[in-house]
Coordinates of C-alpha atoms in Angstrom, one line a residue:
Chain D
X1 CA -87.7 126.1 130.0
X2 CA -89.5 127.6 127.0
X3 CA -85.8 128.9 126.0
X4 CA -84.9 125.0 125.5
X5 CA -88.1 123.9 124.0
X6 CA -87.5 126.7 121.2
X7 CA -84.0 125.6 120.6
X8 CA -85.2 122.2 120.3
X9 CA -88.4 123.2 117.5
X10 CA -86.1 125.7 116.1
X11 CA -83.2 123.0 115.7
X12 CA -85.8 120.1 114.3
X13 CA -86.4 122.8 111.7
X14 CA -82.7 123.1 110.7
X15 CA -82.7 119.6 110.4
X16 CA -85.7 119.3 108.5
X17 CA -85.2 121.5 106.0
X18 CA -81.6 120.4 105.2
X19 CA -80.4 124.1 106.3
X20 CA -77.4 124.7 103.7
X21 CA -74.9 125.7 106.4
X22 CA -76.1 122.9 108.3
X23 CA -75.2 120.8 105.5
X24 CA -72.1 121.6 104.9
X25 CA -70.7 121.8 108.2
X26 CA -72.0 118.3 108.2
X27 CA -70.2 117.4 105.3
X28 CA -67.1 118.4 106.2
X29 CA -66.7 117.0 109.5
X30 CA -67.3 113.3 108.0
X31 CA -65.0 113.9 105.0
X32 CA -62.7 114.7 108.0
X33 CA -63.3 112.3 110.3
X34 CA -63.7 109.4 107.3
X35 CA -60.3 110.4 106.2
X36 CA -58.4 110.3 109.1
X37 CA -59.8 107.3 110.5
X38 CA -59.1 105.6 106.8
X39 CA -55.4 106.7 106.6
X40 CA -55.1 106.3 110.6
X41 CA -56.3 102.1 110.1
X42 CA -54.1 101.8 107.3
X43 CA -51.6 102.7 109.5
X44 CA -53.0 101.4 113.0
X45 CA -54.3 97.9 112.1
X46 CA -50.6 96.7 110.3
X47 CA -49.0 98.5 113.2
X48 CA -50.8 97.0 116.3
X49 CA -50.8 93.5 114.5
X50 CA -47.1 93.5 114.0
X51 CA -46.2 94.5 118.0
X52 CA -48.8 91.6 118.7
X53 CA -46.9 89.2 116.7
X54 CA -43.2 90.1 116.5
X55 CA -40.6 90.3 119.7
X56 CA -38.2 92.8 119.5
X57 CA -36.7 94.8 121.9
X58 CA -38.3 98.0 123.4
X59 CA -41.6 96.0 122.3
X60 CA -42.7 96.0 126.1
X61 CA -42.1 100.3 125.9
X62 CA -44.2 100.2 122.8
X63 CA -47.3 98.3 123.8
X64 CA -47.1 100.9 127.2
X65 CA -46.6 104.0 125.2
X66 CA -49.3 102.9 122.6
X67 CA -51.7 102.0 125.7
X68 CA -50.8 105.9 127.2
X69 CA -51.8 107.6 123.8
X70 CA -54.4 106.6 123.7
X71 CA -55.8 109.3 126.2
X72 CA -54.0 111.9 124.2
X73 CA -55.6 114.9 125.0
X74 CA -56.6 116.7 121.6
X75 CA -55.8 120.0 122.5
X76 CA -51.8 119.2 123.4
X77 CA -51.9 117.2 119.9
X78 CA -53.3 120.0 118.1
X79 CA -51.1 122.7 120.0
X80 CA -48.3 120.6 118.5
X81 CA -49.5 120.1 115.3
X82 CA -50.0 124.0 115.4
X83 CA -46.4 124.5 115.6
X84 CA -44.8 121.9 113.5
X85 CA -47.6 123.5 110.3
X86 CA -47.5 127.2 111.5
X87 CA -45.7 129.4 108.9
X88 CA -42.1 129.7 111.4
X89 CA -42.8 125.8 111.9
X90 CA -40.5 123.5 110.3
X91 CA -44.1 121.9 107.9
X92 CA -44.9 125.9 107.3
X93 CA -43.8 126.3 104.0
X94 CA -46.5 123.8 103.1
X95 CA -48.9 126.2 104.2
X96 CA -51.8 123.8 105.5
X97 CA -52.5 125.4 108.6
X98 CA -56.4 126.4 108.8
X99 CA -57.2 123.6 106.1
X100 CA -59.0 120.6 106.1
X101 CA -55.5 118.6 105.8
X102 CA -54.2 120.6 109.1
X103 CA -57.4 118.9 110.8
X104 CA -56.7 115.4 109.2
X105 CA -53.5 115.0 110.4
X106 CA -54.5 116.4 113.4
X107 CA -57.5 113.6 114.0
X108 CA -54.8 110.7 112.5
X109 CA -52.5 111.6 115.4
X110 CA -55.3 111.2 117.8
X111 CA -57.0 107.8 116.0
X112 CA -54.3 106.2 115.2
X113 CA -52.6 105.3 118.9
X114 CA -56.1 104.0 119.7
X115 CA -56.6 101.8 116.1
X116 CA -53.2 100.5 117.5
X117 CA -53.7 99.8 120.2
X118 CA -56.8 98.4 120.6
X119 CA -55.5 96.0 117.1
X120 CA -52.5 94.4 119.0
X121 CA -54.6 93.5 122.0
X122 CA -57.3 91.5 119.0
X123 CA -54.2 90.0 116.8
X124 CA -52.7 89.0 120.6
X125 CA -55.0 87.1 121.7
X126 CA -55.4 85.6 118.0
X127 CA -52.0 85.0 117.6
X128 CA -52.3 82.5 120.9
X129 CA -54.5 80.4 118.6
X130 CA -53.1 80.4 115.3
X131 CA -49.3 80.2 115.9
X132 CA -48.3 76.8 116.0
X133 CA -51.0 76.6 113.0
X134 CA -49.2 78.8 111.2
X135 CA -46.3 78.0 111.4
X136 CA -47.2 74.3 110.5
X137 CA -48.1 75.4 107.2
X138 CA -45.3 77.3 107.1
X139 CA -46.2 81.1 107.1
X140 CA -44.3 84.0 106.4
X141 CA -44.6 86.5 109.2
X142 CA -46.2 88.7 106.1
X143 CA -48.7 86.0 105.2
X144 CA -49.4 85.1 109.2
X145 CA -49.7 89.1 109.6
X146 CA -52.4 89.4 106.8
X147 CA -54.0 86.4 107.9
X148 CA -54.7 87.3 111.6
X149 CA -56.2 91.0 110.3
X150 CA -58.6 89.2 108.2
X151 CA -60.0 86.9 110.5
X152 CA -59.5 89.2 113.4
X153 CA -62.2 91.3 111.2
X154 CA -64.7 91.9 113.3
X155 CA -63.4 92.5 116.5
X156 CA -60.8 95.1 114.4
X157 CA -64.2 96.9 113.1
X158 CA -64.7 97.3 116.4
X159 CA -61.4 99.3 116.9
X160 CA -61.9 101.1 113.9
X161 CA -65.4 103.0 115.4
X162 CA -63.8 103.6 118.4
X163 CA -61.4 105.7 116.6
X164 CA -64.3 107.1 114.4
X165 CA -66.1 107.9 117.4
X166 CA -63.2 109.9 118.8
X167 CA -62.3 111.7 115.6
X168 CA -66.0 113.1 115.2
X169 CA -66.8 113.7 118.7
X170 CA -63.6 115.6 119.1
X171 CA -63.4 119.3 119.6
X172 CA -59.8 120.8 120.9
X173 CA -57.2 119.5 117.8
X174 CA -59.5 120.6 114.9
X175 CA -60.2 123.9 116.6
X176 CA -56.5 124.7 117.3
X177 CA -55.0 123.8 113.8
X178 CA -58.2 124.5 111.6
X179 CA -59.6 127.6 113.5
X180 CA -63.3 126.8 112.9
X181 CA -63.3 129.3 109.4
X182 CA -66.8 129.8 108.4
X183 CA -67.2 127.7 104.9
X184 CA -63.5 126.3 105.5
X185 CA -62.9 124.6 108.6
X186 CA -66.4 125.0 110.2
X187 CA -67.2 121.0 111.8
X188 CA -69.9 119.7 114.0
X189 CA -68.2 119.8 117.4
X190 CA -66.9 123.5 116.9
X191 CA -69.7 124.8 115.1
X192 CA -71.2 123.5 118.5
X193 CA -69.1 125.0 120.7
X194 CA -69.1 128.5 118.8
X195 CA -72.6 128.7 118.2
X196 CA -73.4 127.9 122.2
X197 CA -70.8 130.8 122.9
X198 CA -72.8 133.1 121.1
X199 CA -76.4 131.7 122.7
X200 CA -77.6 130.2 119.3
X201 CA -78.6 127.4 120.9
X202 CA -81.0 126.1 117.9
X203 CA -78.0 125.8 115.4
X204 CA -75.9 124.4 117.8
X205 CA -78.8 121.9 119.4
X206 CA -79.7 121.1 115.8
X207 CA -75.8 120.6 115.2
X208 CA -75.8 118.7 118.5
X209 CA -79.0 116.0 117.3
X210 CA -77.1 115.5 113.9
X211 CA -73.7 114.5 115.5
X212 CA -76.0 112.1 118.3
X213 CA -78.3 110.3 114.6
X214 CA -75.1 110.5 113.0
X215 CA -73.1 108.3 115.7
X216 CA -76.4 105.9 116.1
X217 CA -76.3 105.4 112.4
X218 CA -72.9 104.3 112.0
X219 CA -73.2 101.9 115.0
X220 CA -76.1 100.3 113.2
X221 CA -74.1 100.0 110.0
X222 CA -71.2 98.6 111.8
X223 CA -73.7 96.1 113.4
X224 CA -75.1 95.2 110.1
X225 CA -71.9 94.8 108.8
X226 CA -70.6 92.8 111.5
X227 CA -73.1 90.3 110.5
X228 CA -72.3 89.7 107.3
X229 CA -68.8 89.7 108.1
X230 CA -68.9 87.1 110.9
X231 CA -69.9 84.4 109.1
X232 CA -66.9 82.6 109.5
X233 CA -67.4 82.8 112.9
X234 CA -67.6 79.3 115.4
X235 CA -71.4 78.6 116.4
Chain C
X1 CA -42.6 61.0 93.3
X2 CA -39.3 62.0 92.3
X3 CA -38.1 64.6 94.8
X4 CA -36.1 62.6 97.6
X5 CA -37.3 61.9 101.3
X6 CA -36.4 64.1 103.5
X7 CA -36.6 61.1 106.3
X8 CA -34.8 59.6 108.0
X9 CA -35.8 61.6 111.4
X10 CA -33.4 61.2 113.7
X11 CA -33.4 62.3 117.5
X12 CA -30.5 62.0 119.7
X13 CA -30.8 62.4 123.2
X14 CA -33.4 65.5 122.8
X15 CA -34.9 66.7 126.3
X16 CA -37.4 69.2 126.9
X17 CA -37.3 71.4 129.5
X18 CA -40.3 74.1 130.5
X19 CA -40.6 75.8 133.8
X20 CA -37.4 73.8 135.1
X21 CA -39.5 70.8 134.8
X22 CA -38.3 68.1 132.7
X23 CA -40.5 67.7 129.9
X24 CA -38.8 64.8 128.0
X25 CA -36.2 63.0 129.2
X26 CA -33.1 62.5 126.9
X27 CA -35.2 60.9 123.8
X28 CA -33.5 59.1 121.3
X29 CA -34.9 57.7 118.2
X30 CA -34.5 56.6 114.6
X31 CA -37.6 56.7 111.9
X32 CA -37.8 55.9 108.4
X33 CA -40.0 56.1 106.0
X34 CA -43.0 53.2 105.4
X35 CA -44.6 51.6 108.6
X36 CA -46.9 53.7 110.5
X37 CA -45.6 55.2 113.9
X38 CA -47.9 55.3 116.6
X39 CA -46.7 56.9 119.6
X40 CA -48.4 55.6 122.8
X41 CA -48.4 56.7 126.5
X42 CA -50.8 58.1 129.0
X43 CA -52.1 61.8 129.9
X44 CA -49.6 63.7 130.4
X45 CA -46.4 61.2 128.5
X46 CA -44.7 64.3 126.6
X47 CA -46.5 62.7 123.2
X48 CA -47.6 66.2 121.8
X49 CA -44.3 67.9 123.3
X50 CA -42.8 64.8 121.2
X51 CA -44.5 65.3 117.7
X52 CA -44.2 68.9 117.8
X53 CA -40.6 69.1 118.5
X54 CA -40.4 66.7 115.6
X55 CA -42.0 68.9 113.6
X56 CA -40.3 72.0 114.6
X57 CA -42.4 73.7 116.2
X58 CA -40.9 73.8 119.7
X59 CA -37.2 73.4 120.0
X60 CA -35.7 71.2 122.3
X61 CA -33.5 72.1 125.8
X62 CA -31.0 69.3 125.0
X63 CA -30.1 67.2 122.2
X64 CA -31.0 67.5 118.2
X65 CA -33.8 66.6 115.8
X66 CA -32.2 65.6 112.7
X67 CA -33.9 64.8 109.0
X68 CA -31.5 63.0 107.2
X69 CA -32.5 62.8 103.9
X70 CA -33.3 67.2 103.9
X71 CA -30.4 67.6 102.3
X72 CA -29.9 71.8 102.8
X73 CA -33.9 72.2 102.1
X74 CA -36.2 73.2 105.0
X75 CA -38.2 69.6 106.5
X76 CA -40.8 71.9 107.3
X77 CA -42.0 72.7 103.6
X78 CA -42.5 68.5 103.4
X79 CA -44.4 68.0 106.2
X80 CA -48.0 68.6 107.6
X81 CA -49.3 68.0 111.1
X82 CA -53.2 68.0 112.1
X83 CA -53.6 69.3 115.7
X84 CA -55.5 68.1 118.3
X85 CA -57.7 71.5 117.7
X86 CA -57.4 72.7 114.0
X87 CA -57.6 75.9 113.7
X88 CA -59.5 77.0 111.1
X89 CA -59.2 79.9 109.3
X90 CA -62.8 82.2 109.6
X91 CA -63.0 81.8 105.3
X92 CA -64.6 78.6 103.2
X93 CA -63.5 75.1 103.5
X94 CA -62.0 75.3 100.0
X95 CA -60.2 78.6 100.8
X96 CA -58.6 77.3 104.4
X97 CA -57.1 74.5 102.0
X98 CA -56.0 77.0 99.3
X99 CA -54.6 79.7 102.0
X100 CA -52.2 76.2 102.6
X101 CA -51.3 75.5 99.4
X102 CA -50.7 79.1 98.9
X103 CA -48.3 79.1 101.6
X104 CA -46.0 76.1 99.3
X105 CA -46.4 78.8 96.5
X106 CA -48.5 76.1 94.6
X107 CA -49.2 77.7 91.3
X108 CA -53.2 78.7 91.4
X109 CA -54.2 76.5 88.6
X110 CA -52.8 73.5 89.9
X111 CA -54.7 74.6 93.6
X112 CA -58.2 73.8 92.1
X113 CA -57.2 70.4 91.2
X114 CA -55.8 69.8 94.5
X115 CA -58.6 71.4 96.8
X116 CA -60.8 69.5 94.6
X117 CA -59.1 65.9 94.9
X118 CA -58.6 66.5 98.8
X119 CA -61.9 67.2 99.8
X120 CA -63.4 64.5 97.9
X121 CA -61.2 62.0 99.2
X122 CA -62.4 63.2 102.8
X123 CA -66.0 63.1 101.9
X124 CA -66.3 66.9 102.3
X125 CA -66.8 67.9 98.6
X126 CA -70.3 69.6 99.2
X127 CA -68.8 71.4 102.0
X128 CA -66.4 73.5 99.6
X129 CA -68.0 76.9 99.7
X130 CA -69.4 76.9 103.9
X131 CA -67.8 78.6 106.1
X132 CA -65.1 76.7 108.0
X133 CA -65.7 77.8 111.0
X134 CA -69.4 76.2 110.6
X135 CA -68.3 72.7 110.4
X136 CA -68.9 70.4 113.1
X137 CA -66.0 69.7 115.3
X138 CA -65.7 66.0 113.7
X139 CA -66.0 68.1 110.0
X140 CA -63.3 70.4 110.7
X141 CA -61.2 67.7 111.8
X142 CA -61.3 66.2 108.2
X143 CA -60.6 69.1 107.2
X144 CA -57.9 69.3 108.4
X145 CA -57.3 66.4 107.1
X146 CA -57.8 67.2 103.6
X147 CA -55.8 70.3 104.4
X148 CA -52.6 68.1 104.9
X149 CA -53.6 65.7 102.1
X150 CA -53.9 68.5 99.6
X151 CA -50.4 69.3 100.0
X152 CA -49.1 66.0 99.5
X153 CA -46.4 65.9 102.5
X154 CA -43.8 63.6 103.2
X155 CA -44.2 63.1 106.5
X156 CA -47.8 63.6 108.5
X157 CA -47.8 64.5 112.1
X158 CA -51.4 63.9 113.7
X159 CA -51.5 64.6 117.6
X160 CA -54.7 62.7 119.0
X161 CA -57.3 62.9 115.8
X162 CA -60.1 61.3 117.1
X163 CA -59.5 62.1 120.6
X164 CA -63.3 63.6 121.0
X165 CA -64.9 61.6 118.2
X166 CA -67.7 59.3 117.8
X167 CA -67.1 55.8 116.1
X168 CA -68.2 56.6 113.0
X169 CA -66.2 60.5 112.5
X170 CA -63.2 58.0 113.7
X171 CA -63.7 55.2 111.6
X172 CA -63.8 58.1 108.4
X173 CA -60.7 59.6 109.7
X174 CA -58.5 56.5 110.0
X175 CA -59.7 55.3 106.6
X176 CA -58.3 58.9 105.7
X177 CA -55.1 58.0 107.3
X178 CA -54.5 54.3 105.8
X179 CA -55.3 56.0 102.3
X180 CA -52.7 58.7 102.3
X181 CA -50.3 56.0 104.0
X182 CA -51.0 54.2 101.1
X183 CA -50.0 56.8 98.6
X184 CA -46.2 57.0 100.4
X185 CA -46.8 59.8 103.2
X186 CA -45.0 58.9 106.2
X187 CA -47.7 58.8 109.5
X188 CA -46.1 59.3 112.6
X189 CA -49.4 60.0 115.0
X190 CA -50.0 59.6 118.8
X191 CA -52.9 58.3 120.6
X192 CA -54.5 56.9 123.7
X193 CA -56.6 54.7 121.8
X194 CA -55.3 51.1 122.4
X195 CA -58.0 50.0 119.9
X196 CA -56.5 52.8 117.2
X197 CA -53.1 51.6 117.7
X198 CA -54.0 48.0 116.9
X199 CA -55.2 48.6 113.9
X200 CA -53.0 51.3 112.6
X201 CA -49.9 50.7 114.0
X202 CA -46.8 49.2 111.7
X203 CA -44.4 50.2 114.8
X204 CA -45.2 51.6 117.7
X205 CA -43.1 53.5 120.4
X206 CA -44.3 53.7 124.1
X207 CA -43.8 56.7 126.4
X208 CA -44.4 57.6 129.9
X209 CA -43.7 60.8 131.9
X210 CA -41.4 62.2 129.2
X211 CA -39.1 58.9 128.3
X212 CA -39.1 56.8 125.5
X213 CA -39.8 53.4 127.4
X214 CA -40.1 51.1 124.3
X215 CA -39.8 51.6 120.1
X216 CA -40.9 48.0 118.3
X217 CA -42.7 46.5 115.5
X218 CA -46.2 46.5 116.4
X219 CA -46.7 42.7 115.9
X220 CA -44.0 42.5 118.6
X221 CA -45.3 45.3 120.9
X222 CA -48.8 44.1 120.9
X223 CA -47.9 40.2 121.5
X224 CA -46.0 41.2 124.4
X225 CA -43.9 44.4 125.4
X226 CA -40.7 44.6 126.8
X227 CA -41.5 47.0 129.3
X228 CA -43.5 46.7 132.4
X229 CA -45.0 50.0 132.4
X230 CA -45.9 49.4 128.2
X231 CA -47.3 45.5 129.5
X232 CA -49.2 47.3 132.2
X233 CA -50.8 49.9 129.7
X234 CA -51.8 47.5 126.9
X235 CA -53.3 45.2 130.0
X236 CA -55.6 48.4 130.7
X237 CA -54.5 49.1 134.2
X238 CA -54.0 52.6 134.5
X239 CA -50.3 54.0 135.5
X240 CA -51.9 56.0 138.1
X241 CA -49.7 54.5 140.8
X242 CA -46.6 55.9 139.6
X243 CA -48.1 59.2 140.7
X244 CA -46.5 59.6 144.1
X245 CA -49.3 62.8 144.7
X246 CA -52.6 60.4 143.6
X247 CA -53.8 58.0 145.7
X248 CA -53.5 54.4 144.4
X249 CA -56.6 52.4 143.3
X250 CA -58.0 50.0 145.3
X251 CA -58.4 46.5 144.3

């Protein structure tokens, strides 16, 4: 009991005094997690929106295999990343393995399927209500597309921190293709799991209480920002 | 106005078929531009499935929709229909009407003129900068309105406009109506209201479960229609008893 308690006061002290590790490791894991979440909605939002709207065939496979990735388990999408950047893999010569990028792409794989996904189901249901609209007024599929993403805004935020949630919380890609490098690819969740392994427990707790603020914070932004953004929206 | 009409509208023999029920039964019709169409019928007639196959937004099972004046140019980009339930766009009154004109590639200078002109004419010029979505229903409905009216269309579909509105939203919207009639936009609109199709009507056509029963002058149609089902209608009694599945009312 008094092992946990001293975790805890020794953890509250990392955190207090802005440890320098602490900070970094910090850092790092929401430049990260920011950027593949960023390049992963660029990608996700136009992609999920444009299986909502357009019929083509193998559409029905897609929405499936868009639906199953999004339970990708990290460690098989970092094992394969793993290969494709290792130095025999056919990305080697690149030589990003145990970087940063190596844990970007990673994360993007991961995000993206879900951004997707969870976009085509919002623009769906949108799309119901604003087709014969839109097509009144004469909209290109571009315009119509562009349209339904902006007022489809808040609920796509939505889909956006669900992906943000996964990409920081997750432990098994960025471990495999960054290797947790002390100063280099040290994050939250593997700095975590490390510093457990050794029986550090404060660094890892205080790691641990960062990570829990961290994802409370950007819920409250997202809720503040939701408010401003739904202005627009029907009484 | 110098571009030419893209009227007359022409359907021959157009039936609509969903779920292997038929829809609309083989309509055929001719209009042209001036008088006012008012397409009348109860619950249930085929008068939205009507206007929107006009419009193009539905094709039909059998049978063509033809505008004979388009001349190799697209009907759509000259015409405008206001929906039973606009949908508008979650941005500003001004900007739902500029995403519209946007869509005719209206240069942006001339779009500020136009929003401008259009939501005064609708009485919604203090609205410009709210949100759309904020509007009252009988609000959004002028609107969309002033949506169609900025972008100055041939021909106007409007399916039911005042169907949930008070007197005095209704009375604004068919002053709306007359107005842009006025300026040379063709009004082809359906309703339930007998009272709205006496006092907007220049022609009227009549339709019950999916056929086109009767197409007159309103003077004529009002005074006394051809039809029994379109007498029967204007008399008030309701067409219930063709229903073979409802019970008829009792005297």
């Amino acid at each position: 009991m008094t092992d946990i308690a001293e975790a805890f006061a020794a953890a509250f002290s990392l955190v207090y005094h802005l440890d320098s590790d602490l900070g970094e490791i910090v850092l790092l894991s929401l430049q990260v997690s920011v950027g593949a979440v960023a390049v992963a909605s660029a990608v996700g939002l136009p992609l999920g929106a444009a299986v909502a709207l357009f019929r083509f065939p193998g559409r029905g496979a897609i929405v499936v295999i868009l639906n199953a990735l999004m339970g990708l388990p990290p460690v098989v999408v970092g094992l394969v990343v793993y290969l494709v950047l290792s130095r025999a893999g056919p990305l080697g010569v690149l030589g990003l393995l145990f970087t940063p990028t190596a844990m970007v792409i990673a994360q993007v794989l991961l995000v993206t399927p879900i951004i997707a996904a969870l976009a085509r189901q919002v623009i769906e249901d949108l799309w119901v209500e604003y087709e014969e609209q839109l097509r009144s007024l004469g909209a290109t599929p571009r315009r119509a597309l562009m349209a339904l993403l902006w007022d489809g805004r808040v609920s796509l935020l939505t889909a956006v921190l669900a992906g943000f949630g996964r990409a920081i919380a997750e432990v098994g890609a960025v471990m495999i293709v960054g290797g947790n490098i002390d100063h280099v690819t040290r994050v939250m969740t593997t700095a975590i799991a490390l510093e457990v392994s050794k029986g550090d427990l404060a660094l890892a707790l205080g790691l641990g209480i960062v990570l829990v603020a961290l994802s409370i914070a950007v819920s409250a932004a997202a809720a503040l920002l939701r408010g401003t953004l739904a202005q627009g929206r029907p009484r | 106005m110098t571009v030419p009409s893209i009227l007359p509208l022409e359907l021959r023999a157009v039936s609509f078929e969903r779920d292997r029920q038929r829809l609309l039964k083989s309509v055929s019709m001719r209009v042209a531009s001036g008088p006012k169409t008012i397409i009348m019928g109860p619950n249930g007639a085929g008068k939205s499935l009507l206007l929107r196959l006009c419009h193009g937004l539905i094709a039909p099972s059998e049978g063509t929709v033809l505008w004979h004046g388009a001349a190799g140019r697209d009907p759509l980009r000259f015409q405008a229909m206001v929906m039973q339930r606009p949908v508008m766009l979650r941005r500003s009154v001004a900007a739902n009407i500029d995403f519209a004109l946007s869509l005719r590639r209206i240069p942006r200078p001339e779009r500020r003129q136009l929003i401008a002109d259009a939501l005064e004419r609708t009485g919604l010029g203090a609205f410009a900068r709210v949100p759309a979505r904020v509007l009252s229903f009988g609000e959004q409905q002028r609107l969309a309105l002033a949506r169609s009216w900025a972008l100055h269309p041939q021909v106007l579909f409007l399916d039911e406009p005042t169907a949930n509105l008070d007197p005095a939203a209704t009375h604004v919207i068919e002053g709306v109506i007359e107005a842009m009639a006025e300026e040379g936009t063709k009004i082809i609109m359906t309703t339930h209201d007998l009272g709205q199709a006496r006092r907007l009507a220049d022609e009227v056509m009549f339709l019950h479960r999916g056929r086109l029963l009767e197409h007159a002058a309103a003077g004529t149609f009002f005074a006394g229609p051809q039809n029994e089902l379109a007498s029967a209608f204007l008399r008030g009694e309701l067409l219930w008893w063709e229903r073979r599945e409802l019970t008829p009312p009792r005297a």
